Each structure stands twice: as C-alpha cells, then as structure tokens.
PDB file of C-alpha atoms in Angstrom:
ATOM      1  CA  UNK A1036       0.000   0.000   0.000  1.00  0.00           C
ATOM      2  CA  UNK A1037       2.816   2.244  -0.316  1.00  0.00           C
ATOM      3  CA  UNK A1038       2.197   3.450  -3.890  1.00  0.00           C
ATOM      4  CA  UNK A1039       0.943   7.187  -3.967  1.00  0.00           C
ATOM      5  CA  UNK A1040      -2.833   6.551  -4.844  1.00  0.00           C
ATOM      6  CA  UNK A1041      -4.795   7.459  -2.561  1.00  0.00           C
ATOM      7  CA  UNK A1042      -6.545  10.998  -3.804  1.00  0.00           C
ATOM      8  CA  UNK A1043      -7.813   8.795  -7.009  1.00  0.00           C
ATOM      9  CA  UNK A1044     -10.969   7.124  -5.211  1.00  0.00           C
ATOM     10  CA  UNK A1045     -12.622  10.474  -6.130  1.00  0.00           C
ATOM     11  CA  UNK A1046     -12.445   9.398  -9.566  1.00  0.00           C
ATOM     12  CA  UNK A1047     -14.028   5.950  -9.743  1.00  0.00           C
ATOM     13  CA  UNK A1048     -17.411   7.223  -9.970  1.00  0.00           C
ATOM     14  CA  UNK A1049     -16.523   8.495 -13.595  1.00  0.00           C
ATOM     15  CA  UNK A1050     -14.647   5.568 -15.087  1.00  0.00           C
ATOM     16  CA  UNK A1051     -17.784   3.267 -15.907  1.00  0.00           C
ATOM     17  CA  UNK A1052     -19.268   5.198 -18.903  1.00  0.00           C
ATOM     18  CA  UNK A1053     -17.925   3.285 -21.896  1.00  0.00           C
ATOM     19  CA  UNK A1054     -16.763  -0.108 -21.354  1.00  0.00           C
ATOM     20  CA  UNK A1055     -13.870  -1.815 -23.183  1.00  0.00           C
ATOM     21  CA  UNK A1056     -15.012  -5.202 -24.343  1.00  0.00           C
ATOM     22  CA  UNK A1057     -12.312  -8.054 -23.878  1.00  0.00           C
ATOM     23  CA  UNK A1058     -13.683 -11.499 -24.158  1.00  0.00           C
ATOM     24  CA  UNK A1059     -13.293 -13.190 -20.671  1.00  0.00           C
ATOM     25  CA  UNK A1060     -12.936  -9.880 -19.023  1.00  0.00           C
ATOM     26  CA  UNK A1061     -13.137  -6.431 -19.977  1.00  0.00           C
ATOM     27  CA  UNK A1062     -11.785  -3.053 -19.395  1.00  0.00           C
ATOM     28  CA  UNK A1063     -14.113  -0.306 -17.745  1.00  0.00           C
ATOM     29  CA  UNK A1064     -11.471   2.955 -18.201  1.00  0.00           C
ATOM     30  CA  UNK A1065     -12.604   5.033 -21.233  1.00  0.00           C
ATOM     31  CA  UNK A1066     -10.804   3.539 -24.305  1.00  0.00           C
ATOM     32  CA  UNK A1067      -8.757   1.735 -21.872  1.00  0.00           C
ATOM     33  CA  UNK A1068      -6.434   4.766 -20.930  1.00  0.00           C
ATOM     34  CA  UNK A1069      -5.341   5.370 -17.833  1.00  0.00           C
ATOM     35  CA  UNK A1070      -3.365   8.658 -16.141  1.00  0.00           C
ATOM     36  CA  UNK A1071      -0.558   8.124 -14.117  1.00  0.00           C
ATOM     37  CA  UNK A1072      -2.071   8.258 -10.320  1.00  0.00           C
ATOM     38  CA  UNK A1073      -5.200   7.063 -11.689  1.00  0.00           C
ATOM     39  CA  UNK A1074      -6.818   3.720 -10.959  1.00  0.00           C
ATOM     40  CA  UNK A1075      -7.451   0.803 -13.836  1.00  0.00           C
ATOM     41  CA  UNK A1076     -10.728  -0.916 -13.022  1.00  0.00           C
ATOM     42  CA  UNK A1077     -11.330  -4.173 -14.552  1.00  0.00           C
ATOM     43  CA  UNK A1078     -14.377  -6.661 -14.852  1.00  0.00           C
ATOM     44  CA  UNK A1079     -14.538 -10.421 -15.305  1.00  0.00           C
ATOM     45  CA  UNK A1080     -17.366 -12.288 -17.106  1.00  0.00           C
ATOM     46  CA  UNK A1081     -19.910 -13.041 -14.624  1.00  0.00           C
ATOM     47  CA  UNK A1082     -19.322 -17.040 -15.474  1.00  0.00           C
ATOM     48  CA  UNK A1083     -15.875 -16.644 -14.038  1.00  0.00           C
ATOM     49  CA  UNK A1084     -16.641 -15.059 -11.068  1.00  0.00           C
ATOM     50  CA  UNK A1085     -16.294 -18.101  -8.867  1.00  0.00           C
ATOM     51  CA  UNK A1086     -13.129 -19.722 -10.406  1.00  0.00           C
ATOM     52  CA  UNK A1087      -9.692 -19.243  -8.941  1.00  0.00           C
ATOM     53  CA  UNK A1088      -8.811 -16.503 -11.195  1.00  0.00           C
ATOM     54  CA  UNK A1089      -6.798 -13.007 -10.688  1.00  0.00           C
ATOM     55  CA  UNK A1090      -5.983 -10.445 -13.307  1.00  0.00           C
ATOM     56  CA  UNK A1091      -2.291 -10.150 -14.470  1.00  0.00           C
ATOM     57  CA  UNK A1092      -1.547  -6.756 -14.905  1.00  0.00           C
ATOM     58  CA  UNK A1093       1.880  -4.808 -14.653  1.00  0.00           C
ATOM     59  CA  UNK A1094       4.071  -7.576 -13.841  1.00  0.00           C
ATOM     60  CA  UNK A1095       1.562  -7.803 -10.723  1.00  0.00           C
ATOM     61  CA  UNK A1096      -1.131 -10.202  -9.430  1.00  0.00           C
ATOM     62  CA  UNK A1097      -4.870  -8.500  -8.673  1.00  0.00           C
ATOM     63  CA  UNK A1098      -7.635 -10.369  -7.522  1.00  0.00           C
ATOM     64  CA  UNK A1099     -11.226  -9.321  -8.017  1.00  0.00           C
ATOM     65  CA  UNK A1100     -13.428  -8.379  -5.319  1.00  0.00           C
ATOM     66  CA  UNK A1101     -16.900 -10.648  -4.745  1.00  0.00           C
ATOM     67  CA  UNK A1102     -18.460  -8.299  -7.880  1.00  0.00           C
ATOM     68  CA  UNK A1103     -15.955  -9.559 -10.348  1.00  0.00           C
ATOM     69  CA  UNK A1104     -14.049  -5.911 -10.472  1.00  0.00           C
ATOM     70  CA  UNK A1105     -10.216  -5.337  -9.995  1.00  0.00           C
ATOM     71  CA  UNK A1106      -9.022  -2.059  -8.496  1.00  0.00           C
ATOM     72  CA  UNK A1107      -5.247  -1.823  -9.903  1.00  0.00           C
ATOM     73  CA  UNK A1108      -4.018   1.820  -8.490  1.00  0.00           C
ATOM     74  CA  UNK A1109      -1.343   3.269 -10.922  1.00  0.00           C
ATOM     75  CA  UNK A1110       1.966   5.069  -9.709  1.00  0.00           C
ATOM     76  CA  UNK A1111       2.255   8.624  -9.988  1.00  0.00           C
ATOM     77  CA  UNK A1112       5.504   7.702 -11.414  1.00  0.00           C
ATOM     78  CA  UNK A1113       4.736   4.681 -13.528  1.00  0.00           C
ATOM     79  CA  UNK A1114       6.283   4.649 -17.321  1.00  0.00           C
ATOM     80  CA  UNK A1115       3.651   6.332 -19.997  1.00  0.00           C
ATOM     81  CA  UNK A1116       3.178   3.333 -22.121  1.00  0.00           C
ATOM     82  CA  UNK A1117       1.150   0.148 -23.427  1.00  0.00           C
ATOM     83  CA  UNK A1118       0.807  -2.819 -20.765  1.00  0.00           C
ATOM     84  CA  UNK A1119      -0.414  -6.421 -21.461  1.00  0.00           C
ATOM     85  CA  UNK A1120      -3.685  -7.473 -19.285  1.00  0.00           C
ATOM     86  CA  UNK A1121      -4.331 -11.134 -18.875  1.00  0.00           C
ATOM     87  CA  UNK A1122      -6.139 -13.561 -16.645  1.00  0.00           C
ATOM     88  CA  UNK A1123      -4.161 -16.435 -14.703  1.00  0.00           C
ATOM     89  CA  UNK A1124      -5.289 -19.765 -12.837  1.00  0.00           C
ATOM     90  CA  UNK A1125      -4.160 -19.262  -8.882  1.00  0.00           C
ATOM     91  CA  UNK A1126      -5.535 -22.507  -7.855  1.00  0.00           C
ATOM     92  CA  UNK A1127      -2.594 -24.437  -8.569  1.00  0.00           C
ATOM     93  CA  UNK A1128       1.070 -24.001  -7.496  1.00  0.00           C
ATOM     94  CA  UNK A1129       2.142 -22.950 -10.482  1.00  0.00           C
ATOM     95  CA  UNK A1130       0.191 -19.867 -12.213  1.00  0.00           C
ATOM     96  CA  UNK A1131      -0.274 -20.468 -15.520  1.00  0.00           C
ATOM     97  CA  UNK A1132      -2.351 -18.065 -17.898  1.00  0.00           C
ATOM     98  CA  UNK A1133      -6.130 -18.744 -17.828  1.00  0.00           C
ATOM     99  CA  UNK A1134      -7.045 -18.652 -22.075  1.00  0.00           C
ATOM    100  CA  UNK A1135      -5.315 -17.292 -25.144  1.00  0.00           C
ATOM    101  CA  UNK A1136      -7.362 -13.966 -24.512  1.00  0.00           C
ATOM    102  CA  UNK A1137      -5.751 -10.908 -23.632  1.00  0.00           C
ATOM    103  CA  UNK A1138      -5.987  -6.684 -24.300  1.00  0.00           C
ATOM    104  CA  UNK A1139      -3.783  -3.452 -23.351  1.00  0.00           C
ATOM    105  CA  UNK A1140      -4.075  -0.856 -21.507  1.00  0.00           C
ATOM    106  CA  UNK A1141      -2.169   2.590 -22.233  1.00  0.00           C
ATOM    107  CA  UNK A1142      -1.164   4.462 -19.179  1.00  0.00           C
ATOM    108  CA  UNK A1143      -0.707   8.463 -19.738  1.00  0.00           C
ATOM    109  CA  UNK A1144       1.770  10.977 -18.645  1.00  0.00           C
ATOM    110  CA  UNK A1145      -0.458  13.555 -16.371  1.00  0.00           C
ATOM    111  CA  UNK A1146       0.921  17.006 -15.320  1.00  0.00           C
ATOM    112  CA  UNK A1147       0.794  17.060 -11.399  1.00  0.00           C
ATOM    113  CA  UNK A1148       1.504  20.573 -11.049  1.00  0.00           C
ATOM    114  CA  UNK A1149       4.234  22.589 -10.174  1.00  0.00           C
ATOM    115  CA  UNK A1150       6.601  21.315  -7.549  1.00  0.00           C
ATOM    116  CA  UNK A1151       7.368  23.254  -4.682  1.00  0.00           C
ATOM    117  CA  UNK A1152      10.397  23.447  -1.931  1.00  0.00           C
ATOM    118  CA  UNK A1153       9.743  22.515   1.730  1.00  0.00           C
ATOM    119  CA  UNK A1154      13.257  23.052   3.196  1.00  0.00           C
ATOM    120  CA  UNK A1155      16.070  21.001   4.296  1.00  0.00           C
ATOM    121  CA  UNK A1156      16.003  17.546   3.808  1.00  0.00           C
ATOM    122  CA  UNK A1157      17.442  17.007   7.339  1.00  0.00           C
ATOM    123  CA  UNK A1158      17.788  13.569   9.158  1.00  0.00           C
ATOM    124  CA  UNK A1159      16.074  12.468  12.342  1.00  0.00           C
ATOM    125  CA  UNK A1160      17.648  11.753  15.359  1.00  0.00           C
ATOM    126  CA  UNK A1161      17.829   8.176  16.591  1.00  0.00           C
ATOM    127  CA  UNK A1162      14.911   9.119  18.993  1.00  0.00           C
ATOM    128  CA  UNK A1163      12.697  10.076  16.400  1.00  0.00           C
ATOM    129  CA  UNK A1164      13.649   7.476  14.007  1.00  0.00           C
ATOM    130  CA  UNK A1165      12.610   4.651  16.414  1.00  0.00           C
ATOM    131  CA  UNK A1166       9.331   6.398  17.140  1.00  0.00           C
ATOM    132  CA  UNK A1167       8.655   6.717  13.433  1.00  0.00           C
ATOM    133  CA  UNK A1168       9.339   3.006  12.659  1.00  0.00           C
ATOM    134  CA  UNK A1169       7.130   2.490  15.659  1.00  0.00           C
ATOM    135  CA  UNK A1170       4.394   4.582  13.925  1.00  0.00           C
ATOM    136  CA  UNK A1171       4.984   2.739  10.293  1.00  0.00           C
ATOM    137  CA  UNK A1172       4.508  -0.730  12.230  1.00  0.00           C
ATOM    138  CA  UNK A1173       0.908   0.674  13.484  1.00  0.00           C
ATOM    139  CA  UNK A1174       0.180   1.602  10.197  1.00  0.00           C
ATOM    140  CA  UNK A1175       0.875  -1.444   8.303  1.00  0.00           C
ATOM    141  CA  UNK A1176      -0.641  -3.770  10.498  1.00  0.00           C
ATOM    142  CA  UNK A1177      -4.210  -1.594   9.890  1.00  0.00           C
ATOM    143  CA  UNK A1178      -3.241  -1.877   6.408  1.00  0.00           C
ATOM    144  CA  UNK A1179      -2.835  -5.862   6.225  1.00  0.00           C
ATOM    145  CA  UNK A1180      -6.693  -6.354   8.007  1.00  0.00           C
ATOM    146  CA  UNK A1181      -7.991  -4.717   4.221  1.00  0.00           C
ATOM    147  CA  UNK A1182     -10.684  -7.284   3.013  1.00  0.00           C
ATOM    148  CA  UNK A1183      -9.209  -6.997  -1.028  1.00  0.00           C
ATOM    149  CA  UNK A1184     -12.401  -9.229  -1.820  1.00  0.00           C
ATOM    150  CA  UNK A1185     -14.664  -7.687  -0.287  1.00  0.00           C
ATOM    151  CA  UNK A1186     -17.091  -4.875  -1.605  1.00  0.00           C
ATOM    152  CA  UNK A1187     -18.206  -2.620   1.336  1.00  0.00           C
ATOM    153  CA  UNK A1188     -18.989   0.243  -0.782  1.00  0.00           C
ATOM    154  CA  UNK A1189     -22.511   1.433  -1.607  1.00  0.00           C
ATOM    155  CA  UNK A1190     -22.912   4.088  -4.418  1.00  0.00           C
ATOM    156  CA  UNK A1191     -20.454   6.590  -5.874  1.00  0.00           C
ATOM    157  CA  UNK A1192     -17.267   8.123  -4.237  1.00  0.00           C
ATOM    158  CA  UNK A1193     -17.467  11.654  -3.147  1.00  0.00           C
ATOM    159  CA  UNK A1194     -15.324  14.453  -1.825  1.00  0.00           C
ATOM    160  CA  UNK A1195     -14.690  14.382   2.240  1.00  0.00           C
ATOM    161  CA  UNK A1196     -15.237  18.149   2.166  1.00  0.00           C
ATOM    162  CA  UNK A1197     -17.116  20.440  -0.275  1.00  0.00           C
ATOM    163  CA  UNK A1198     -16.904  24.082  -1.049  1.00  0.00           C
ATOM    164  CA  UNK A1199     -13.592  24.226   0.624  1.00  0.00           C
ATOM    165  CA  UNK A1200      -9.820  25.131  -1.082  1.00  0.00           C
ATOM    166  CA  UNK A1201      -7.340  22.857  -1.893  1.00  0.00           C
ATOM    167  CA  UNK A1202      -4.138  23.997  -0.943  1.00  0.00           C
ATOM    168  CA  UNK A1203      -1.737  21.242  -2.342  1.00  0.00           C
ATOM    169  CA  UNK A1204      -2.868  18.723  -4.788  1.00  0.00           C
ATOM    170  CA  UNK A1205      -2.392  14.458  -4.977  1.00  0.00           C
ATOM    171  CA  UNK A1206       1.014  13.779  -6.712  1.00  0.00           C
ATOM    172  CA  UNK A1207       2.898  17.169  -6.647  1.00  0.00           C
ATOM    173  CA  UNK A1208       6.564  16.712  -6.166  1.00  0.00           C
ATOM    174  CA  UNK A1209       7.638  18.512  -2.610  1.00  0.00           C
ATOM    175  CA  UNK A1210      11.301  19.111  -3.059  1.00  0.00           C
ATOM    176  CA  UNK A1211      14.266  18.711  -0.245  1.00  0.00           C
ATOM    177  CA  UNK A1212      17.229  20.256  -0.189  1.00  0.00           C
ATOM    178  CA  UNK A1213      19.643  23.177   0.906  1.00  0.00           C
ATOM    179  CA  UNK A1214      19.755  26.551  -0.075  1.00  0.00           C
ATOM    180  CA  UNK A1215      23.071  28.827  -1.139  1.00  0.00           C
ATOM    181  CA  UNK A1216      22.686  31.667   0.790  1.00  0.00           C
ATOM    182  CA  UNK A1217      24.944  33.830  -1.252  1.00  0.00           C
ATOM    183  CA  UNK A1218      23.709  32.648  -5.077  1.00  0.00           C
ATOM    184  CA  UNK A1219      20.426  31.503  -3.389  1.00  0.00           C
ATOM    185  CA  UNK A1220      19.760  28.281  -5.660  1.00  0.00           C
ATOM    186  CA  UNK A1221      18.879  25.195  -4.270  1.00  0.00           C
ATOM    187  CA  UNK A1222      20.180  22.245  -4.591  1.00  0.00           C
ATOM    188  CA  UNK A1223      17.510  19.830  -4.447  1.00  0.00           C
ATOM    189  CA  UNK A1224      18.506  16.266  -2.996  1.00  0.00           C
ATOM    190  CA  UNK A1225      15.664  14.753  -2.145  1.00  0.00           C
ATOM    191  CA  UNK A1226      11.707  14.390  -4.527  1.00  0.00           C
ATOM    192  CA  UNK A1227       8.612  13.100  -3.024  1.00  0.00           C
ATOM    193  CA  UNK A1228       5.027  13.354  -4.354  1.00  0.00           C
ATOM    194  CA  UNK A1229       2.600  14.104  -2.140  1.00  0.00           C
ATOM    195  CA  UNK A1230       0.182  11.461  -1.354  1.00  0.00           C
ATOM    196  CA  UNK A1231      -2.918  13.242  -1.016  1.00  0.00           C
ATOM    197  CA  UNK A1232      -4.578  15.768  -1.257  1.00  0.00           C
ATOM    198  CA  UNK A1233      -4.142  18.495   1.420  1.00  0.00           C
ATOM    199  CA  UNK A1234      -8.047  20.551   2.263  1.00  0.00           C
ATOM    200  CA  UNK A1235      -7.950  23.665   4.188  1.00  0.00           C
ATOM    201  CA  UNK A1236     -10.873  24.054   6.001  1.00  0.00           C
ATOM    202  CA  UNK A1237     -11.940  26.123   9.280  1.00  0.00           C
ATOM    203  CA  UNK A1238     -13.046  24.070  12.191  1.00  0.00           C
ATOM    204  CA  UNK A1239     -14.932  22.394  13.827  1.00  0.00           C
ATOM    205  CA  UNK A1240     -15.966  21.023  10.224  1.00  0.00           C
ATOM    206  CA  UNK A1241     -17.542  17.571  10.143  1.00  0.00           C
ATOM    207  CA  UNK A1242     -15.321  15.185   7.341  1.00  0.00           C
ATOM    208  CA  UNK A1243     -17.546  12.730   5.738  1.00  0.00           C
ATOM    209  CA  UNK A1244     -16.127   9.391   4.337  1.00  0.00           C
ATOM    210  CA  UNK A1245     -15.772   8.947   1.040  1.00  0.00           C
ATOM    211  CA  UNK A1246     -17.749   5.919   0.753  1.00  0.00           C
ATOM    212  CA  UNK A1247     -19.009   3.338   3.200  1.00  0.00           C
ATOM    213  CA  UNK A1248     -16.511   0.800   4.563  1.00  0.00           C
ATOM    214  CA  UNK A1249     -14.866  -0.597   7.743  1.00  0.00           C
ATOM    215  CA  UNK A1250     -13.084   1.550  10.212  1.00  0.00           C
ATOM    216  CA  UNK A1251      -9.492   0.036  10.424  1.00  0.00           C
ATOM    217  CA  UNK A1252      -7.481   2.427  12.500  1.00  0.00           C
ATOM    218  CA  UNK A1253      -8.119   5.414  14.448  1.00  0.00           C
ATOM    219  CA  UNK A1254      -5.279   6.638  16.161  1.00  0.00           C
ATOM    220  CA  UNK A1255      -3.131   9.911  17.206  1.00  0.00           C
ATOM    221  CA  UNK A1256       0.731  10.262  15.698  1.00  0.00           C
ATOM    222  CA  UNK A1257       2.033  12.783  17.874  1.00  0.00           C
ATOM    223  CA  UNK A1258       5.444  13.471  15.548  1.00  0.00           C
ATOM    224  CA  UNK A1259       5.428  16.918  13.942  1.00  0.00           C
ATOM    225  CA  UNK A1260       4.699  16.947  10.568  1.00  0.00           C
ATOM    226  CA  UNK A1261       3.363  13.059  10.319  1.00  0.00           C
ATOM    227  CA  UNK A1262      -0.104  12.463  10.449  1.00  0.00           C
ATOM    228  CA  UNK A1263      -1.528  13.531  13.629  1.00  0.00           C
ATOM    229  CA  UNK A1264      -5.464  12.489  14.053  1.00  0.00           C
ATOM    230  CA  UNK A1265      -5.310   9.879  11.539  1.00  0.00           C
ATOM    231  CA  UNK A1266      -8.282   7.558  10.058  1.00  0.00           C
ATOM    232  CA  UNK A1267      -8.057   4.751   8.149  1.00  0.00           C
ATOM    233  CA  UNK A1268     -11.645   3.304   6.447  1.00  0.00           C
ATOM    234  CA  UNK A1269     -11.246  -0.087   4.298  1.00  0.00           C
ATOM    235  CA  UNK A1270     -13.573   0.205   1.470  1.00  0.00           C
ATOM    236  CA  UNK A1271     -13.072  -3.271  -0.064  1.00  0.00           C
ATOM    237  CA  UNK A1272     -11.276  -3.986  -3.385  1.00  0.00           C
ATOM    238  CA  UNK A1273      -8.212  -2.848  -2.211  1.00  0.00           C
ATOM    239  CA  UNK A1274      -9.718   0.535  -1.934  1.00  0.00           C
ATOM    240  CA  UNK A1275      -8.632   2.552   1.230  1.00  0.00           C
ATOM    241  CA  UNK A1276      -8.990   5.878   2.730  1.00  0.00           C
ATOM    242  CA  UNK A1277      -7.082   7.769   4.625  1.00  0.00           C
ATOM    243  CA  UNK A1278      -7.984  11.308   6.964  1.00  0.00           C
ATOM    244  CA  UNK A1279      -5.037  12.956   8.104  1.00  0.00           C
ATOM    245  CA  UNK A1280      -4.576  15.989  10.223  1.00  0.00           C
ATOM    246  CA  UNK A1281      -7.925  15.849  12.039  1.00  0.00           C
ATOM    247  CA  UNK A1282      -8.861  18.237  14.886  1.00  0.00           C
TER     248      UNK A1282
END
C-alpha cells in the first residue's frame, strides 16, 4: 500500500461510462487509458466469477473483489506506455495463464503541477527514528486487516469536504534540499510526491467518508509533521482511505 494513490478514489465514480469489451474480461477505463495516479478498473465475465482466477496486470497479481471488479491503483511515477492485461489460474502451485485472450491498456503521462520546496532535507535523530518506525509498524498492520475481496462500498465516491480550497494537490513533487545563501539556488537532494490531497478548512468542520466501509485504524501520531489524528476506512477492493490531520 505504499504506492501514492490514494486521492484517485474520487475518480471511480466516472470511469464506468464506456466499457472496453475483452472477451473473458473487460476493461471499464474510457478507451482503456489510464493517467498516471489514476486507478485501472477491470471486470470479469460473470461465469468466471467463482473460479480461482486473478488479473495479471503490470508484472503484478490482482484479484477481483466478490463483484468480479479489480481495483489496480497506478503510480504517480509509472512509465507512460502500453501494458499487457491477462487472466491467470491461482488454484494451482504454479500460475499459468487462464485462455489465449488478452488486451492493453495505455497508461498516460499527467501534469501534477508545479513542484514546490519545503526546506532542508534534514535527518532524524535516533529518537525520532525509532518512534517513526514504531508509527509505520501501526500503520501497516491496519493496512494488512484490508478485506481486497470484499465490496463494502454502496454508491459513488465523493469528496470528504465540499466548497472548501485545496491547498496542495495528490502527486505534486515537494522538493528537499539546501539553499546557497549567497547565489540563493537550491540544490535539491531529495523528490517526493505528495500522497494526497491536502483541504484547508476552518473548524470544527464535520469530514464525511468517502464511501461506506470498515473503520481500520483510528489513532493519534504525535510526531510533527506526520499524520496527527489519523483515520483509516477499508472500502473493499483494495480501496482505502485515509484522513489525516484531524482536529
């Protein structure tokens, strides 16, 4: 779950109006294109549905929830190109591919905005480091109780917030480094795209999940600048949310 998806579940809702038809299963992005940071949703033939059967995709394994969809999230940095979709037999030791069928899928640059510079990319003390591993552990074990065949949703995805500015956007690069004070460049030693999608809003504002779905972690990370009041809401599918910075 560490790949930078997770301000694309506001998109989902739009990806179902033309279908890609591909035999055994079929692609539901429009003309099978997908951005970089977006999410590749895939449906197998309802005949298939109860066979041992997961959709090969990326180099990558993806099984389909209990509706026969596939929720593959795409990197915000994954290579703009074509990428070969196929299904494959898990019910034996040795995966093999389930027919001769198979289609593409063409992933697209996107322009994430510009990129903007934090500060130093300083290092932790030992202190801190062991409290942030501590942190990390909390968070991955809320992360590995996600039902990924499940389907807990109920309706479209919406926005947590509406009417409200969004002050830094899902997948802009936030840029470390140090600054020359006499030439003032900066040279920039450390990139990392943001992976969400930061809402500035005046409080006490109710935040309203994005979709239905099981509460896995609720939970206070006290180091400054991580999370703080965090939530974490399964979804199904593979599909997560995350709050961060809650009052």
């Amino acid at each position: 779950m560490k790949t930078f998806v997770s301000g694309l579940i506001f998109s989902l809702a739009f990806l179902f109006a033309t279908e890609s038809r591909a035999g055994t299963f079929e692609v539901l992005n429009y003309n099978s294109l997908v951005q970089q940071g977006g999410v590749l949703v895939v449906r197998i033939s309802d005949d298939l549905k109860d066979k041992d059967l997961q959709l090969f995709a990326f180099d990558e394994l993806h099984p389909f929830n209990d509706n026969g969809l596939a929720f593959v999230g795409i990197g915000v940095d994954h290579k703009p190109e074509r990428y070969i979709l196929y299904l494959v037999e898990t019910s034996e030791e040795k995966h093999l591919q389930y027919d001769f069928f198979y289609t593409y899928v063409e992933v697209l640059e996107k322009d994430f905005g510009m990129p903007w510079y934090v500060g130093p990319a300083g290092k932790p003390n030992k202190a801190v480091q062991e409290q942030s591993q501590k942190e990390e552990k909390i968070k991955d074990d809320a992360y590995a109780l996600a039902d990924v065949e499940a389907d807990y949703t109920s309706g479209q995805f919406i926005r947590p917030l509406e009417n409200v500015e969004e002050t830094d956007g899902f997948g802009t690069l936030r840029l470390y480094g140090s600054r020359n004070r006499k030439t003032k460049k900066i040279k920039i030693e450390r990139k990392v795209p943001h992976g969400g999608v930061d809402l500035r809003a005046r409080t006490p504002l109710p935040v309203i999940a994005v979709n239905s779905g099981k509460v896995l972690l609720a939970r206070n990370f006290p180091l400054c600048g991580t999370e703080g009041n965090m939530l974490i809401i399964d979804h199904g599918s593979g599909i997560l949310s995350l709050y961060l910075h809650l009052s």
